[in-house]
Amino acid sequence: MTEVLTANEHGLARAAQLLRDGALVAFGTETVYGLGGDATNAAAVAAIFQAKGRPRFNPLIAHYPEADEALSHVVADDRAVRVARTFWPGPLTLVLPRRADCPVALLAGAGLDTLAVRVPGHPVALSLLRMAATPIAAPSANRSGAVSPTTARHVLDGLSGRIAAVLDSGACAVGVESTVLDLTGEQPVLLRPGGVALEALEALIGPVQRGLPPAVAGEGLKSPGLLASHYAPGLPVRLNAVSVDEDEALLAFGPPLPEARCQFQLSAAGNTAEAASRLFDGLRWLDAEGARVGARRIAVMPIPEFGLGLAIADRLRRAAAPRG
Ligand code: TXA
Ligand code: MG
């Protein structure tokens, strides 16, 4: 049985205790719910991979309550410190070289010599991290390949009975995962667009290389989570729809298409931040509601690729990718 904990003093204390004992606790952040486990405990980290059905080559993010602590486990240059000061706590993850004395289990980083670190911008998450008093490895709290959860209910839909507890802190405000920025090389590389807009990063540190460097066979994956089909709802997805077919449910952005018989509006005003906060809930809703009215596909209206639109477009492309 998965315990549902309220985000009060008692719930936080219970969640922190479970984490210290090596159990898995899902908790809300400003982006999405994370599936937390003690990052220094290899058995707890292994249990995260197990509960999600996640491939072991896909590394996890270590979460901290303070930037200083996060940066003490990695090799942080001036650039990393500047980015951390500006955007933490907040929806940004930094990939940096691991320090030799880093206590995070190697399995959490999938054996890589780098580590992804983040200080989330949510008061409940920060309290939990402080009380757990150990870095917490936390991928999104969904089964591997499925849509990320933005409420405790979503977490339970995928992981009930597979984790010790979920700490309910309400719906996530940002709604898409953190931006993942690789600062291991001279040129910063955007590994995953997310809650911090690329434009904001570039205003601070100059040009950021977009996307992955071309994969070289045998070299290993730079950010395996960026591959292939991901965030997949049950129904197939069609992108850039300017009209809707009879057998389609619609994910709308801006002025809706009147002919749709089942639709979820991301943002009537065409606001990408509002759309991001509603994206995963919309995909889940359309899956259920679309199936109920006999829809065979989800059609998605075009979304501009700036601000949080870049992260939305990325998630939708993956949702639409051929399923493997
Ligand atoms: O917003 C978020 O980042 C959420 C919340 C819970 O913090 N977490 C999250 O974790 O989205 P996850 O595991 O679903 O996605 C982490 C991404 C994956 O694409 C993974 O491949 C990449 O970060 N990543 C983690 N460690 C890495 C590393 N050392 N090098 C490159 N990419 C890494
Ligand atoms: Mg994920």
XYZ file of N, CA and C and ligand atoms in Angstrom, residues 27 29-35 52 54 57-61 63 91-93 95-96 108-109 112-118 120 138-142 148 176-180 182 191-192 221-226 230-231, ligand 1:
192
model
N 7.313 13.042 -4.403
C 7.034 14.370 -3.827
C 6.909 15.394 -4.946
N 7.397 18.879 -6.936
C 8.337 19.986 -7.110
C 7.597 21.033 -7.944
N 8.267 22.128 -8.291
C 7.610 23.133 -9.121
C 7.417 22.637 -10.552
N 8.171 21.597 -10.965
C 8.071 21.112 -12.350
C 7.077 19.972 -12.457
N 7.461 18.809 -11.941
C 6.611 17.619 -11.943
C 6.870 16.881 -10.627
N 6.088 15.848 -10.343
C 6.370 15.035 -9.157
C 7.599 14.168 -9.423
N 8.466 14.067 -8.399
C 9.656 13.231 -8.503
C 9.482 11.963 -7.695
N 10.156 10.899 -8.116
C 10.159 9.640 -7.367
C 11.470 9.591 -6.601
N 10.089 2.246 -11.572
C 9.724 2.930 -12.812
C 9.788 2.032 -14.037
N 12.707 1.629 -15.393
C 13.581 2.526 -16.157
C 14.867 1.821 -16.539
N 20.697 2.533 -17.958
C 21.678 3.442 -18.570
C 21.195 4.886 -18.538
N 19.980 5.113 -18.046
C 19.435 6.473 -18.018
C 19.640 7.085 -16.632
N 20.580 8.045 -16.517
C 20.969 8.551 -15.190
C 19.899 9.425 -14.537
N 19.990 9.556 -13.207
C 19.016 10.313 -12.415
C 19.604 11.660 -11.979
N 18.712 12.580 -11.631
C 19.116 13.887 -11.101
C 19.190 13.796 -9.580
N 18.919 15.764 -6.110
C 18.256 16.985 -5.645
C 18.802 17.408 -4.282
N 13.633 25.591 -11.882
C 13.519 24.453 -12.811
C 14.705 24.274 -13.753
N 15.892 24.155 -13.161
C 17.112 23.974 -13.947
C 17.956 22.861 -13.343
N 18.477 21.986 -14.203
C 19.396 20.925 -13.781
C 20.726 21.144 -14.467
N 24.443 19.577 -15.468
C 25.278 18.383 -15.600
C 26.739 18.842 -15.535
N 27.449 18.320 -14.530
C 28.834 18.735 -14.274
C 29.678 17.502 -13.953
N 23.215 5.931 -9.525
C 22.316 7.076 -9.756
C 22.725 7.807 -11.028
N 24.025 7.904 -11.252
C 24.524 8.567 -12.451
C 24.756 7.585 -13.591
N 28.173 7.187 -15.161
C 28.857 8.263 -15.896
C 29.805 9.016 -14.962
N 30.776 9.733 -15.555
C 31.663 10.539 -14.710
C 31.122 11.953 -14.515
N 29.859 12.139 -14.894
C 29.182 13.410 -14.649
C 28.017 13.164 -13.696
N 27.504 14.256 -13.123
C 26.327 14.131 -12.260
C 25.391 15.299 -12.543
N 24.098 14.999 -12.625
C 23.082 16.035 -12.803
C 22.596 16.462 -11.428
N 22.663 17.778 -11.141
C 22.264 18.287 -9.828
C 21.230 19.399 -9.992
N 20.349 19.483 -8.986
C 19.284 20.504 -9.072
C 18.786 20.870 -7.688
N 15.351 22.317 -6.396
C 14.003 22.621 -6.898
C 13.393 23.842 -6.214
N 15.833 11.710 -7.920
C 14.399 11.741 -8.238
C 14.140 11.949 -9.722
N 13.814 10.866 -10.413
C 13.291 11.009 -11.771
C 11.820 11.381 -11.655
N 11.196 11.736 -12.767
C 9.765 11.996 -12.729
C 9.057 10.720 -12.250
N 7.977 10.900 -11.466
C 7.343 9.773 -10.768
C 6.297 9.080 -11.637
N 6.728 8.622 -12.805
C 5.843 7.894 -13.724
C 6.547 6.605 -14.137
N 4.611 12.348 -17.645
C 5.045 12.753 -16.303
C 3.862 13.233 -15.459
N 6.207 21.253 -16.761
C 7.149 20.452 -17.551
C 8.438 20.342 -16.735
N 9.267 19.339 -17.044
C 10.454 19.085 -16.253
C 11.487 20.207 -16.376
N 12.500 20.112 -15.532
C 13.552 21.123 -15.529
C 14.324 21.125 -16.851
N 14.879 22.265 -17.158
C 15.816 22.389 -18.269
C 17.109 21.687 -17.854
N 17.661 20.822 -18.729
C 18.920 20.152 -18.399
C 20.037 20.779 -19.238
N 24.121 21.012 -19.908
C 25.412 20.352 -19.758
C 26.517 21.402 -19.757
N 20.575 19.877 -23.016
C 20.260 18.461 -23.189
C 18.755 18.221 -23.184
N 18.024 19.090 -22.467
C 16.556 18.968 -22.462
C 15.961 20.344 -22.216
N 25.528 7.313 -24.555
C 24.505 8.329 -24.735
C 24.751 9.482 -23.792
N 24.684 10.685 -24.324
C 24.921 11.861 -23.499
C 23.730 12.092 -22.561
N 22.543 12.014 -23.057
C 21.359 12.144 -22.212
C 20.302 11.173 -22.699
N 20.398 9.941 -22.218
C 19.569 8.871 -22.764
C 18.085 9.162 -22.656
N 17.702 9.969 -21.656
C 16.286 10.285 -21.482
C 15.729 11.088 -22.636
N 16.622 11.564 -23.502
C 16.157 12.385 -24.609
C 15.780 11.573 -25.826
N 8.663 8.760 -25.697
C 8.664 9.120 -24.291
C 7.407 9.924 -24.079
N 7.001 10.126 -22.838
C 5.826 10.948 -22.552
C 4.622 10.459 -23.353
O 12.014 18.565 -13.340
C 12.738 17.567 -13.258
O 13.898 17.548 -13.672
C 12.136 16.331 -12.576
C 11.897 16.660 -11.104
C 11.400 15.481 -10.327
O 13.062 17.195 -10.547
N 12.990 15.198 -12.751
C 13.154 14.603 -13.959
O 13.985 13.498 -13.935
O 12.621 14.990 -14.969
P 14.062 12.441 -15.140
O 14.888 11.340 -14.608
O 12.704 12.104 -15.607
O 14.864 13.206 -16.245
C 16.245 13.487 -16.047
C 16.910 13.791 -17.349
C 16.977 12.574 -18.246
O 16.771 13.001 -19.570
C 18.406 12.092 -18.030
O 18.895 11.351 -19.132
C 19.142 13.400 -17.848
O 18.251 14.207 -17.102
N 20.383 13.220 -17.072
C 20.495 12.863 -15.776
N 21.787 12.737 -15.418
C 22.516 13.049 -16.500
C 23.916 13.100 -16.789
N 24.841 12.813 -15.864
N 24.305 13.452 -18.024
C 23.373 13.752 -18.967
N 22.045 13.704 -18.777
C 21.612 13.356 -17.561
